[in-house]
mmCIF file of C-alpha atoms in Angstrom:
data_model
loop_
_atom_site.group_PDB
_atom_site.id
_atom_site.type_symbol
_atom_site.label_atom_id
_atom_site.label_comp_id
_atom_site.label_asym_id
_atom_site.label_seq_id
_atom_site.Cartn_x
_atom_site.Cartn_y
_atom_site.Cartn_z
ATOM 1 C CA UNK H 1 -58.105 71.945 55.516
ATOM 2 C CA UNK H 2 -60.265 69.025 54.488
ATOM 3 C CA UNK H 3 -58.198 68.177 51.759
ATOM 4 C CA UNK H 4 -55.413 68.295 53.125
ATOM 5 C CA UNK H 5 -56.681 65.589 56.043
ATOM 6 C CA UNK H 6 -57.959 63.907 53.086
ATOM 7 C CA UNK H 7 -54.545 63.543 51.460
ATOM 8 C CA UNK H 8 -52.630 62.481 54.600
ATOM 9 C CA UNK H 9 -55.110 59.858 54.779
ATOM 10 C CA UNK H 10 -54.407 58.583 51.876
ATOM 11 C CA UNK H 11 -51.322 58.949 52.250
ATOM 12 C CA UNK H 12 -50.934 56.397 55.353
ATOM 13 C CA UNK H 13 -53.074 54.467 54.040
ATOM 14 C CA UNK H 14 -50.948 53.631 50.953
ATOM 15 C CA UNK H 15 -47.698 53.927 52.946
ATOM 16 C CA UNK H 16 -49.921 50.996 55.316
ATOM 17 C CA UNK H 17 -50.777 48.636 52.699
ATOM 18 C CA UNK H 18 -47.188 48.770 51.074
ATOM 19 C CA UNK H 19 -45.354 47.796 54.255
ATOM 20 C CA UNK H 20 -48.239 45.432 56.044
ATOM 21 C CA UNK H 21 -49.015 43.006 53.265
ATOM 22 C CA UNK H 22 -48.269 40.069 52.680
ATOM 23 C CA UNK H 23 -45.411 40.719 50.656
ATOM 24 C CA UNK H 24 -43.370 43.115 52.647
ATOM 25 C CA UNK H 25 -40.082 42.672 53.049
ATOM 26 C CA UNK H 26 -39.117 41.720 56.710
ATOM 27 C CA UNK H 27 -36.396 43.957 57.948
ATOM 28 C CA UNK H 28 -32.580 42.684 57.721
ATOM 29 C CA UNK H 29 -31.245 41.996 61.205
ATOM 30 C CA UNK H 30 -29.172 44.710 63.310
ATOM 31 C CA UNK H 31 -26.404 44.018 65.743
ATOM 32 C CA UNK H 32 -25.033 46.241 67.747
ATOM 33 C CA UNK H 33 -21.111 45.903 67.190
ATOM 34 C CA UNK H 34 -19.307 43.551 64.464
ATOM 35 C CA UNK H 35 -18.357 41.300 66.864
ATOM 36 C CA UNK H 36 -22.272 40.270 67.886
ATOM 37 C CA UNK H 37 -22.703 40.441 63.606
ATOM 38 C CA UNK H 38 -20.051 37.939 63.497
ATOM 39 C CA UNK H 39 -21.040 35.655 65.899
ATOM 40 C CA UNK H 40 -24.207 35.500 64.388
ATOM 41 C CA UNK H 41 -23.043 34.953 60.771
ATOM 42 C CA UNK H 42 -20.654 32.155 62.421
ATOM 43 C CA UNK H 43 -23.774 30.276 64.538
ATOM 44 C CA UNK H 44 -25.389 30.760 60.816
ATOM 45 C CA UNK H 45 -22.684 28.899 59.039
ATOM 46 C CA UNK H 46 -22.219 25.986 61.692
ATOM 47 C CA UNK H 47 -26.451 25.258 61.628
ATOM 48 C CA UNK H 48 -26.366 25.010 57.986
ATOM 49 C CA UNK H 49 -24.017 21.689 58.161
ATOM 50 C CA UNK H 50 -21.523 20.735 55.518
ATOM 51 C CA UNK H 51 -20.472 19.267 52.558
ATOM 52 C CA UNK H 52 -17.693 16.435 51.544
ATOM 53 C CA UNK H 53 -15.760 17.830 47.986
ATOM 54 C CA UNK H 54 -13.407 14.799 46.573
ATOM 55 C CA UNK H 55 -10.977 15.890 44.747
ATOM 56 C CA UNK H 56 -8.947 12.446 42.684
ATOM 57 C CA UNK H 57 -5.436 13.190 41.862
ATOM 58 C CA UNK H 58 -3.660 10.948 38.936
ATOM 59 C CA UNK H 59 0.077 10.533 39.087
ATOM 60 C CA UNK H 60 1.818 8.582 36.460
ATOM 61 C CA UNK H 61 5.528 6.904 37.101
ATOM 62 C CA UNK H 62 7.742 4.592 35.422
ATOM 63 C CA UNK H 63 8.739 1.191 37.307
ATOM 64 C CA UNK H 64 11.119 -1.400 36.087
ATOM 65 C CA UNK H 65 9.914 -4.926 34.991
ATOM 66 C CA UNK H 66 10.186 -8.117 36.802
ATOM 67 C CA UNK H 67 11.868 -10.613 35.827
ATOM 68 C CA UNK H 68 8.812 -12.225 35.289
ATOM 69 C CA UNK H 69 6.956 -9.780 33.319
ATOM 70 C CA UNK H 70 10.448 -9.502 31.059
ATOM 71 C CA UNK H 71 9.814 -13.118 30.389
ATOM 72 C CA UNK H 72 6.293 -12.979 30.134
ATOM 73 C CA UNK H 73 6.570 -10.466 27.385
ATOM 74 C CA UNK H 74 9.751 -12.405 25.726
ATOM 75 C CA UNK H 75 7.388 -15.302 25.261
ATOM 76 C CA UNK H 76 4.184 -13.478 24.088
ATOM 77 C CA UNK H 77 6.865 -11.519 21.238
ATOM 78 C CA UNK H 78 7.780 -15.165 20.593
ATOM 79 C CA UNK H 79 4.543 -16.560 19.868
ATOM 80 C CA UNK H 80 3.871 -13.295 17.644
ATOM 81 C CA UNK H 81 7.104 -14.442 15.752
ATOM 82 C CA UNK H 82 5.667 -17.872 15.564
ATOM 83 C CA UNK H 83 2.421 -16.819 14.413
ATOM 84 C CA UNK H 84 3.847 -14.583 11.343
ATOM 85 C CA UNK H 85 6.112 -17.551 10.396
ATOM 86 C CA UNK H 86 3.481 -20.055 9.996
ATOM 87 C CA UNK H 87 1.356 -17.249 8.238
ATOM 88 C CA UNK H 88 3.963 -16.647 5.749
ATOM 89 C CA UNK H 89 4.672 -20.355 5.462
ATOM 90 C CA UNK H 90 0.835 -21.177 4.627
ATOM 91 C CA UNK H 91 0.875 -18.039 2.380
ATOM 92 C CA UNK H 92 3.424 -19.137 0.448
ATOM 93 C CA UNK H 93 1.998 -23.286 0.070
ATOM 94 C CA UNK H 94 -1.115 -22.016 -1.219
ATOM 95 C CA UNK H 95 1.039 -19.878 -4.278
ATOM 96 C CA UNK H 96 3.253 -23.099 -4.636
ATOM 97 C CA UNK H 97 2.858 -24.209 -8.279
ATOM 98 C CA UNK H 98 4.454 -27.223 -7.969
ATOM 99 C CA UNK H 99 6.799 -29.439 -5.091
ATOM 100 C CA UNK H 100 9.524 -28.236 -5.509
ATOM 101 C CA UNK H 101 8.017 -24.810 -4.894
ATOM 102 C CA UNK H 102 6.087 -26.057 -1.944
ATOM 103 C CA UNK H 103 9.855 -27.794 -0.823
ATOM 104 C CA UNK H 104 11.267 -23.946 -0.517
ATOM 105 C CA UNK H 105 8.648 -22.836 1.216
ATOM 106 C CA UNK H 106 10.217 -24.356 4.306
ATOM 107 C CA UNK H 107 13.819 -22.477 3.610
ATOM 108 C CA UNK H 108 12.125 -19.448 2.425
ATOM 109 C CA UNK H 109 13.751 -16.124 4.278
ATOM 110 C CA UNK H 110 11.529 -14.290 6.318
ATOM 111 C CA UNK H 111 11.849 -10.422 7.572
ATOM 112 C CA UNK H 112 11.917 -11.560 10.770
ATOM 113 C CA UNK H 113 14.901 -10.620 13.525
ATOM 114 C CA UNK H 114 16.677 -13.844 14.329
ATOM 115 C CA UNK H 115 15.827 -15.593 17.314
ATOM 116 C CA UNK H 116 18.135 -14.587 20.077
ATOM 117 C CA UNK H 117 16.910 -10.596 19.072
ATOM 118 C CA UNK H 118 14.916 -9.026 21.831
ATOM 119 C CA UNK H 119 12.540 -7.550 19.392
ATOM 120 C CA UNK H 120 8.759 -7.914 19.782
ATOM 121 C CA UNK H 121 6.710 -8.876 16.073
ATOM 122 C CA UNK H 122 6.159 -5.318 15.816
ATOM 123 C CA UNK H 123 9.760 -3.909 15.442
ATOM 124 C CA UNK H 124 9.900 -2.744 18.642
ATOM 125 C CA UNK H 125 12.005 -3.511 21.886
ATOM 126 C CA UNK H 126 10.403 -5.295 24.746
ATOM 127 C CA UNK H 127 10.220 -2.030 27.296
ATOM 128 C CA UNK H 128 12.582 -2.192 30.343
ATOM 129 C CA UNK H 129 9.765 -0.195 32.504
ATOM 130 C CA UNK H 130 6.141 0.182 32.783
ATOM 131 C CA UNK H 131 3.750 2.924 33.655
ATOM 132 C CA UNK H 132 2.022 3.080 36.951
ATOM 133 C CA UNK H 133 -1.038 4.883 37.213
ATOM 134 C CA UNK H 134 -1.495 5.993 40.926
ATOM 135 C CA UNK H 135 -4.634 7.704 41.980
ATOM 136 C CA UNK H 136 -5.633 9.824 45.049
ATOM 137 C CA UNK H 137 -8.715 10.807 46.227
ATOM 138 C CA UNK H 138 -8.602 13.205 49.047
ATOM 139 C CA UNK H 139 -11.984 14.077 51.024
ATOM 140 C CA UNK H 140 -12.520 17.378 52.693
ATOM 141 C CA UNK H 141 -15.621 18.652 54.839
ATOM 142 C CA UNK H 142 -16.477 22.243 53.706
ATOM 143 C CA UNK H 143 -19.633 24.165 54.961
ATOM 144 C CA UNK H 144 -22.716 24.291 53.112
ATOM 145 C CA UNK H 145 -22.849 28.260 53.826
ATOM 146 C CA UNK H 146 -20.073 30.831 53.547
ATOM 147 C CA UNK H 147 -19.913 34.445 54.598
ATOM 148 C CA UNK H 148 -17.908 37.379 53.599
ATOM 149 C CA UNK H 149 -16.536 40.509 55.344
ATOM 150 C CA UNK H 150 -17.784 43.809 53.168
ATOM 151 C CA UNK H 151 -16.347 46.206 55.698
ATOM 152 C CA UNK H 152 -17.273 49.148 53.396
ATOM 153 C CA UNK H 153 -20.770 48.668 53.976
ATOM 154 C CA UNK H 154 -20.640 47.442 57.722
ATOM 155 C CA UNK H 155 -21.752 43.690 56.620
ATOM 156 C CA UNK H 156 -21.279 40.069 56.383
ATOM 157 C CA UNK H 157 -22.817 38.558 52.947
ATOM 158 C CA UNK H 158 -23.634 35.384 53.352
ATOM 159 C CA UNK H 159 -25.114 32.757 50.999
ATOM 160 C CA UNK H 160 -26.290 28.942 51.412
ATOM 161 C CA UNK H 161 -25.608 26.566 48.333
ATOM 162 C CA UNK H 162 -28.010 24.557 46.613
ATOM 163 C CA UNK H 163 -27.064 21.156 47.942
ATOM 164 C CA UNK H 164 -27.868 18.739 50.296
ATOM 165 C CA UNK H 165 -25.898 18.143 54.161
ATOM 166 C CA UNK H 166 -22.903 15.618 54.115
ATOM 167 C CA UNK H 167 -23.801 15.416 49.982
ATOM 168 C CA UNK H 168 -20.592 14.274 48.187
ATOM 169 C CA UNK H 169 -19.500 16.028 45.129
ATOM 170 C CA UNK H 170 -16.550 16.282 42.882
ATOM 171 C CA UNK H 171 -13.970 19.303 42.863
ATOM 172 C CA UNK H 172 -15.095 20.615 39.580
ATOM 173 C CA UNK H 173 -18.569 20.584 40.507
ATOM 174 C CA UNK H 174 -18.174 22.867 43.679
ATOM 175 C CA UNK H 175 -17.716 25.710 41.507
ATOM 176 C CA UNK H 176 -20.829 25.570 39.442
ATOM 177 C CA UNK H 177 -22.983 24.808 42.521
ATOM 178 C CA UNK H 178 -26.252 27.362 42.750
ATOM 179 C CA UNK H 179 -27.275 29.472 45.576
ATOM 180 C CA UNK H 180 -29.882 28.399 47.765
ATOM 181 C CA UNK H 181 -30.286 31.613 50.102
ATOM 182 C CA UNK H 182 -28.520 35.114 50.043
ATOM 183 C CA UNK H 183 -28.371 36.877 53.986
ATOM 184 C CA UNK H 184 -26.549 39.968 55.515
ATOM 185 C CA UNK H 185 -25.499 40.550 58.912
ATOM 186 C CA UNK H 186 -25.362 44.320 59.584
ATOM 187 C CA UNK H 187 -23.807 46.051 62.066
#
């Protein structure tokens, strides 16, 4: 009989010091219907604030050139010409043996288009159209903390990120974002 007072004894008391300490785990909350569960793991979200995610969308399209910019790039293809043809010119003095040499050097052909050509000095055409880079950033508010329905196991997991209130982050950082805190609602 003693020992067996002696063992239930110990007994609580070991059952005691595992559930009292410091260290016990606190008990996850109950609610009585999925509903009350709910509106808990809904106040839960609201409190925990949000976040901003920007997401930047590029979109590339072809405009026509102005007027302007056709002549703009007519006269810098020019120049280029110009350039080349005084290159060639002094190229072609400095291997001059003699004057009459140096004379021919001013009727010497080039492999350049003739003037009224609408060639740049690269052998290209002078473009019609020109890119236009648009870009879109779009802002949207999501919550900080997020729950899901397990129905299965009569629960809402929940879990807070790792991030600040009203921080602003990129897209493709929201989904490498750590978790702060892990809850359940039961029911």
């Amino acid at each position: 009989m003693f020992g067996l007072l002696l063992y239930a004894g110990l007994f609580y008391a070991n059952a005691r010091r595992s559930t009292s300490g410091p260290d016990a785990e606190t008990a996850l909350p109950d609610y009585p219907s999925k509903e009350a569960a709910q509106a808990e793991s809904e106040r839960w979200i609201m409190e925990g604030g949000d976040i901003v995610v920007r997401t930047t969308q590029r979109t590339r399209r072809s405009v026509p050139l102005s007027k302007q910019e056709r002549l703009k790039l007519e006269m810098l293809a020019d120049e280029r010409r110009r350039e080349r043809i005084e290159a060639d010119y002094a190229e072609c003095l400095d291997s001059a043996d003699n004057d009459l040499a140096k004379e021919l050097c001013s009727f010497q052909q080039s492999s350049e288009p003739t003037q009224g050509s609408t060639t740049d000095s690269d052998g290209g055409k002078i473009p019609k159209t020109k890119i236009i880079e648009d870009v879109d950033v779009v802002t949207n508010k999501e919550p900080r903390r997020t729950c899901t329905f397990v129905e299965d196991y009569r629960r809402f997991n929940c879990v807070e990120l790792a991030i600040d209130r009203d921080e602003v982050i990129d897209a493709s950082q929201r989904e490498s974002l750590e978790i702060k805190t892990y809850k359940q609602f039961r029911y």
